[in-house]
Amino acid sequence: MDIFDILGPIMVGPSSSHTAGAVRIGKMARALLGSPPKTAEIGLHGSFAETGPGHGTDRALVAGLLGMKPDDLRIPLSFDLAKQAGLAFSFRNVELKEAHPNTALLTVSDGAGQTLELQAASTGGGRIRVDKLNGIDVNFTGAFNTLIIRSTDVPGKLAEVTRELEQGGVNIANMNLCRAKRGGSVLMVIETDQQVPPVVRTLIEELQDVIHVTYYEREDA
């Protein structure tokens, strides 16, 4: 246990799991979409659905979608600020199989028609865990800089990606491969100790059979 576990995050209350974690879930969805969202359909599961509105979970999720951090004093005003920013949002209760009690399912779209579906849980102390991305099981927390690479499921692609990272001086902290079926597309989730320079991300994007690259930079990077 570290000091973060004892004191919790610096945040606008009342709850680290229902408020601070919810802000980070929204902010993660915005980051992975790659641009400010224009629409957001938000499903609340478990205790998020039962007690979330009383804890400000709904306002916290919208605040994260607007790019706020957990200590932003504007979080209680997020609904009004979303309308000013042109973000249309809606909420519903959902039942998700084997999901953490503090789970949100967000479907967000930007003005260019790009859409992202993210399922993430607030695991306590303001921490989060991303469990699904566009319907594919994943497992990452945002505690590291994170590359998410979608590619065709072909031999040798992972080696090409890791070679570009090595040549760019980027050390891999954690890595996992996720796919819905063999021979389809695959998600590489690569957490790194260092920030991934734009030139390295471009080189990875230009690799044959790479479909899309998304990058999440941790808050304190």
mmCIF file of C-alpha atoms in Angstrom:
data_model
loop_
_atom_site.group_PDB
_atom_site.id
_atom_site.type_symbol
_atom_site.label_atom_id
_atom_site.label_comp_id
_atom_site.label_asym_id
_atom_site.label_seq_id
_atom_site.Cartn_x
_atom_site.Cartn_y
_atom_site.Cartn_z
ATOM 1 C CA MET A 1 0.000 0.000 0.000
ATOM 2 C CA ASP A 2 1.327 3.457 -0.901
ATOM 3 C CA ILE A 3 0.390 6.957 0.237
ATOM 4 C CA PHE A 4 -2.048 7.242 -2.719
ATOM 5 C CA ASP A 5 -4.039 4.311 -1.344
ATOM 6 C CA ILE A 6 -4.335 6.007 2.046
ATOM 7 C CA LEU A 7 -5.082 9.599 1.042
ATOM 8 C CA GLY A 8 -6.704 9.126 -2.353
ATOM 9 C CA PRO A 9 -6.451 11.521 -5.302
ATOM 10 C CA ILE A 10 -6.702 15.305 -5.287
ATOM 11 C CA MET A 11 -10.230 15.745 -6.559
ATOM 12 C CA VAL A 12 -13.613 17.437 -6.448
ATOM 13 C CA GLY A 13 -15.746 15.101 -4.284
ATOM 14 C CA PRO A 14 -17.619 13.419 -2.932
ATOM 15 C CA SER A 15 -16.232 9.980 -3.883
ATOM 16 C CA SER A 16 -12.934 8.859 -5.353
ATOM 17 C CA SER A 17 -14.513 5.844 -7.050
ATOM 18 C CA HIS A 18 -17.778 7.466 -8.164
ATOM 19 C CA THR A 19 -16.376 10.896 -8.995
ATOM 20 C CA ALA A 20 -12.601 10.967 -9.568
ATOM 21 C CA GLY A 21 -12.592 7.583 -11.293
ATOM 22 C CA ALA A 22 -15.582 8.570 -13.399
ATOM 23 C CA VAL A 23 -13.806 11.726 -14.572
ATOM 24 C CA ARG A 24 -10.840 9.624 -15.648
ATOM 25 C CA ILE A 25 -13.087 7.194 -17.523
ATOM 26 C CA GLY A 26 -14.602 10.057 -19.501
ATOM 27 C CA LYS A 27 -11.196 11.577 -20.127
ATOM 28 C CA MET A 28 -9.870 8.217 -21.334
ATOM 29 C CA ALA A 29 -12.747 7.912 -23.830
ATOM 30 C CA ARG A 30 -11.984 11.407 -25.156
ATOM 31 C CA ALA A 31 -8.266 10.619 -25.472
ATOM 32 C CA LEU A 32 -8.819 7.336 -27.293
ATOM 33 C CA LEU A 33 -11.361 8.905 -29.644
ATOM 34 C CA GLY A 34 -8.591 11.330 -30.588
ATOM 35 C CA SER A 35 -10.773 14.438 -30.796
ATOM 36 C CA PRO A 36 -13.480 16.235 -28.777
ATOM 37 C CA PRO A 37 -16.653 14.130 -28.781
ATOM 38 C CA LYS A 38 -19.876 15.578 -30.157
ATOM 39 C CA THR A 39 -22.222 12.825 -28.979
ATOM 40 C CA ALA A 40 -22.009 10.452 -26.023
ATOM 41 C CA GLU A 41 -24.299 7.606 -25.021
ATOM 42 C CA ILE A 42 -23.393 6.597 -21.468
ATOM 43 C CA GLY A 43 -24.482 3.353 -19.813
ATOM 44 C CA LEU A 44 -24.216 3.026 -16.023
ATOM 45 C CA HIS A 45 -23.799 -0.435 -14.464
ATOM 46 C CA GLY A 46 -24.071 -1.665 -10.899
ATOM 47 C CA SER A 47 -23.503 0.912 -8.170
ATOM 48 C CA PHE A 48 -22.812 3.533 -10.839
ATOM 49 C CA ALA A 49 -26.457 3.082 -11.840
ATOM 50 C CA GLU A 50 -27.811 2.751 -8.296
ATOM 51 C CA THR A 51 -25.980 5.580 -6.497
ATOM 52 C CA GLY A 52 -24.027 7.323 -9.246
ATOM 53 C CA PRO A 53 -26.274 10.354 -9.738
ATOM 54 C CA GLY A 54 -26.181 11.073 -5.990
ATOM 55 C CA HIS A 55 -22.381 10.964 -6.056
ATOM 56 C CA GLY A 56 -22.132 13.101 -9.187
ATOM 57 C CA THR A 57 -20.933 10.212 -11.358
ATOM 58 C CA ASP A 58 -22.990 11.428 -14.317
ATOM 59 C CA ARG A 59 -21.531 14.944 -14.137
ATOM 60 C CA ALA A 60 -18.042 13.506 -13.600
ATOM 61 C CA LEU A 61 -18.218 11.331 -16.724
ATOM 62 C CA VAL A 62 -19.325 14.305 -18.825
ATOM 63 C CA ALA A 63 -16.586 16.441 -17.264
ATOM 64 C CA GLY A 64 -14.011 13.856 -18.351
ATOM 65 C CA LEU A 65 -15.420 13.863 -21.871
ATOM 66 C CA LEU A 66 -14.832 17.623 -21.870
ATOM 67 C CA GLY A 67 -11.177 17.015 -20.951
ATOM 68 C CA MET A 68 -11.330 17.944 -17.267
ATOM 69 C CA LYS A 69 -9.195 16.364 -14.536
ATOM 70 C CA PRO A 70 -10.535 15.112 -11.163
ATOM 71 C CA ASP A 71 -9.519 18.313 -9.357
ATOM 72 C CA ASP A 72 -11.311 20.667 -11.779
ATOM 73 C CA LEU A 73 -13.714 22.930 -9.882
ATOM 74 C CA ARG A 74 -16.017 23.077 -12.913
ATOM 75 C CA ILE A 75 -17.062 19.403 -12.626
ATOM 76 C CA PRO A 76 -20.463 20.205 -11.016
ATOM 77 C CA LEU A 77 -21.177 22.503 -13.981
ATOM 78 C CA SER A 78 -20.279 19.941 -16.640
ATOM 79 C CA PHE A 79 -23.797 19.512 -18.042
ATOM 80 C CA ASP A 80 -24.095 23.217 -18.828
ATOM 81 C CA LEU A 81 -20.517 23.370 -20.132
ATOM 82 C CA ALA A 82 -21.203 20.370 -22.393
ATOM 83 C CA LYS A 83 -24.128 22.174 -23.988
ATOM 84 C CA GLN A 84 -21.915 25.223 -24.580
ATOM 85 C CA ALA A 85 -19.276 22.965 -26.169
ATOM 86 C CA GLY A 86 -21.813 21.263 -28.453
ATOM 87 C CA LEU A 87 -21.622 17.883 -26.722
ATOM 88 C CA ALA A 88 -24.948 16.010 -26.752
ATOM 89 C CA PHE A 89 -25.128 13.269 -24.114
ATOM 90 C CA SER A 90 -27.607 10.777 -22.689
ATOM 91 C CA PHE A 91 -27.638 8.239 -19.851
ATOM 92 C CA ARG A 92 -29.199 4.827 -19.350
ATOM 93 C CA ASN A 93 -28.808 1.942 -16.933
ATOM 94 C CA VAL A 94 -27.193 -1.237 -18.314
ATOM 95 C CA GLU A 95 -26.537 -4.769 -17.069
ATOM 96 C CA LEU A 96 -23.045 -5.946 -18.022
ATOM 97 C CA LYS A 97 -22.029 -9.565 -17.522
ATOM 98 C CA GLU A 98 -19.193 -10.082 -15.009
ATOM 99 C CA ALA A 99 -18.446 -6.348 -14.877
ATOM 100 C CA HIS A 100 -17.045 -4.452 -11.880
ATOM 101 C CA PRO A 101 -19.857 -2.715 -9.909
ATOM 102 C CA ASN A 102 -18.486 0.724 -10.807
ATOM 103 C CA THR A 103 -18.559 0.363 -14.576
ATOM 104 C CA ALA A 104 -19.528 2.720 -17.385
ATOM 105 C CA LEU A 105 -20.105 1.903 -21.045
ATOM 106 C CA LEU A 106 -19.500 4.910 -23.287
ATOM 107 C CA THR A 107 -20.199 5.211 -26.999
ATOM 108 C CA VAL A 108 -18.746 8.491 -28.250
ATOM 109 C CA SER A 109 -18.528 10.084 -31.692
ATOM 110 C CA ASP A 110 -16.761 13.167 -33.016
ATOM 111 C CA GLY A 111 -17.736 15.629 -35.721
ATOM 112 C CA ALA A 112 -15.922 13.615 -38.394
ATOM 113 C CA GLY A 113 -18.012 10.491 -37.829
ATOM 114 C CA GLN A 114 -15.390 8.571 -35.855
ATOM 115 C CA THR A 115 -16.937 6.387 -33.137
ATOM 116 C CA LEU A 116 -15.471 4.632 -30.103
ATOM 117 C CA GLU A 117 -17.054 2.257 -27.595
ATOM 118 C CA LEU A 118 -15.292 1.939 -24.259
ATOM 119 C CA GLN A 119 -16.171 -0.095 -21.185
ATOM 120 C CA ALA A 120 -14.193 0.879 -18.101
ATOM 121 C CA ALA A 121 -14.389 0.437 -14.336
ATOM 122 C CA SER A 122 -13.493 2.727 -11.451
ATOM 123 C CA THR A 123 -11.510 0.394 -9.206
ATOM 124 C CA GLY A 124 -11.001 2.642 -6.156
ATOM 125 C CA GLY A 125 -8.855 5.589 -5.132
ATOM 126 C CA GLY A 126 -9.521 7.321 -8.433
ATOM 127 C CA ARG A 127 -7.952 4.492 -10.418
ATOM 128 C CA ILE A 128 -9.610 3.031 -13.506
ATOM 129 C CA ARG A 129 -9.313 -0.072 -15.676
ATOM 130 C CA VAL A 130 -10.349 -0.273 -19.314
ATOM 131 C CA ASP A 131 -12.017 -3.660 -19.909
ATOM 132 C CA LYS A 132 -13.351 -3.447 -23.467
ATOM 133 C CA LEU A 133 -12.576 -1.319 -26.477
ATOM 134 C CA ASN A 134 -14.950 -1.511 -29.443
ATOM 135 C CA GLY A 135 -16.229 -4.827 -28.117
ATOM 136 C CA ILE A 136 -12.784 -6.435 -27.728
ATOM 137 C CA ASP A 137 -11.543 -7.469 -24.280
ATOM 138 C CA VAL A 138 -8.552 -5.398 -23.147
ATOM 139 C CA ASN A 139 -6.865 -4.635 -19.836
ATOM 140 C CA PHE A 140 -5.054 -1.358 -19.175
ATOM 141 C CA THR A 141 -5.272 1.413 -16.618
ATOM 142 C CA GLY A 142 -3.855 4.649 -17.990
ATOM 143 C CA ALA A 143 -1.068 4.513 -15.395
ATOM 144 C CA PHE A 144 1.390 4.276 -18.316
ATOM 145 C CA ASN A 145 1.641 5.947 -21.688
ATOM 146 C CA THR A 146 -0.366 3.571 -23.862
ATOM 147 C CA LEU A 147 -0.310 2.748 -27.559
ATOM 148 C CA ILE A 148 -3.347 0.954 -28.946
ATOM 149 C CA ILE A 149 -2.683 -0.415 -32.407
ATOM 150 C CA ARG A 150 -5.309 -2.080 -34.569
ATOM 151 C CA SER A 151 -3.904 -4.191 -37.372
ATOM 152 C CA THR A 152 -4.688 -7.143 -39.576
ATOM 153 C CA ASP A 153 -3.956 -10.411 -37.782
ATOM 154 C CA VAL A 154 -0.823 -11.445 -39.700
ATOM 155 C CA PRO A 155 2.461 -13.019 -38.529
ATOM 156 C CA GLY A 156 5.335 -10.711 -37.599
ATOM 157 C CA LYS A 157 3.369 -7.499 -37.056
ATOM 158 C CA LEU A 158 4.095 -7.319 -33.337
ATOM 159 C CA ALA A 159 7.830 -7.696 -34.006
ATOM 160 C CA GLU A 160 7.733 -4.793 -36.474
ATOM 161 C CA VAL A 161 5.972 -2.563 -33.956
ATOM 162 C CA THR A 162 8.335 -3.399 -31.094
ATOM 163 C CA ARG A 163 11.325 -2.782 -33.386
ATOM 164 C CA GLU A 164 10.103 0.755 -34.106
ATOM 165 C CA LEU A 165 9.699 1.386 -30.381
ATOM 166 C CA GLU A 166 13.168 0.012 -29.639
ATOM 167 C CA GLN A 167 14.781 2.159 -32.314
ATOM 168 C CA GLY A 168 12.926 5.171 -30.920
ATOM 169 C CA GLY A 169 14.328 4.560 -27.428
ATOM 170 C CA VAL A 170 10.954 3.630 -25.933
ATOM 171 C CA ASN A 171 10.891 0.919 -23.260
ATOM 172 C CA ILE A 172 7.853 -1.378 -23.083
ATOM 173 C CA ALA A 173 6.392 -1.775 -19.573
ATOM 174 C CA ASN A 174 3.455 -4.097 -20.369
ATOM 175 C CA MET A 175 1.965 -5.538 -23.527
ATOM 176 C CA ASN A 176 -0.965 -7.689 -24.548
ATOM 177 C CA LEU A 177 -2.697 -8.767 -27.744
ATOM 178 C CA CYS A 178 -6.472 -8.859 -28.010
ATOM 179 C CA ARG A 179 -8.558 -10.183 -30.893
ATOM 180 C CA ALA A 180 -12.163 -11.114 -31.484
ATOM 181 C CA LYS A 181 -11.346 -13.985 -33.849
ATOM 182 C CA ARG A 182 -8.392 -15.566 -35.645
ATOM 183 C CA GLY A 183 -7.529 -13.999 -38.990
ATOM 184 C CA GLY A 184 -9.523 -10.835 -38.367
ATOM 185 C CA SER A 185 -8.147 -7.715 -36.772
ATOM 186 C CA VAL A 186 -6.045 -7.571 -33.615
ATOM 187 C CA LEU A 187 -5.494 -4.907 -30.965
ATOM 188 C CA MET A 188 -2.004 -4.481 -29.562
ATOM 189 C CA VAL A 189 -2.096 -2.657 -26.231
ATOM 190 C CA ILE A 190 1.418 -1.499 -25.382
ATOM 191 C CA GLU A 191 2.155 0.413 -22.168
ATOM 192 C CA THR A 192 5.472 2.298 -22.146
ATOM 193 C CA ASP A 193 7.692 3.954 -19.562
ATOM 194 C CA GLN A 194 8.518 6.898 -21.816
ATOM 195 C CA GLN A 195 6.307 9.085 -23.951
ATOM 196 C CA VAL A 196 6.115 7.750 -27.508
ATOM 197 C CA PRO A 197 7.429 10.510 -29.830
ATOM 198 C CA PRO A 198 5.153 11.559 -32.703
ATOM 199 C CA VAL A 199 7.716 10.403 -35.268
ATOM 200 C CA VAL A 200 7.660 6.864 -33.806
ATOM 201 C CA ARG A 201 3.869 6.804 -33.830
ATOM 202 C CA THR A 202 3.906 7.910 -37.475
ATOM 203 C CA LEU A 203 6.342 5.147 -38.420
ATOM 204 C CA ILE A 204 4.072 2.584 -36.756
ATOM 205 C CA GLU A 205 0.995 3.997 -38.509
ATOM 206 C CA GLU A 206 2.784 3.598 -41.854
ATOM 207 C CA LEU A 207 3.556 -0.104 -41.334
ATOM 208 C CA GLN A 208 1.764 -2.403 -43.743
ATOM 209 C CA ASP A 209 -1.440 -3.947 -42.318
ATOM 210 C CA VAL A 210 -1.691 -1.368 -39.514
ATOM 211 C CA ILE A 211 -5.244 0.005 -39.605
ATOM 212 C CA HIS A 212 -5.288 2.569 -36.815
ATOM 213 C CA VAL A 213 -3.074 3.864 -33.997
ATOM 214 C CA THR A 214 -4.370 5.559 -30.855
ATOM 215 C CA TYR A 215 -2.148 7.021 -28.161
ATOM 216 C CA TYR A 216 -2.967 7.826 -24.522
ATOM 217 C CA GLU A 217 -0.450 9.958 -22.625
ATOM 218 C CA ARG A 218 -0.658 9.565 -18.881
ATOM 219 C CA GLU A 219 -1.674 12.648 -16.927
ATOM 220 C CA ASP A 220 1.662 13.250 -15.202
ATOM 221 C CA ALA A 221 3.801 12.516 -18.287
#
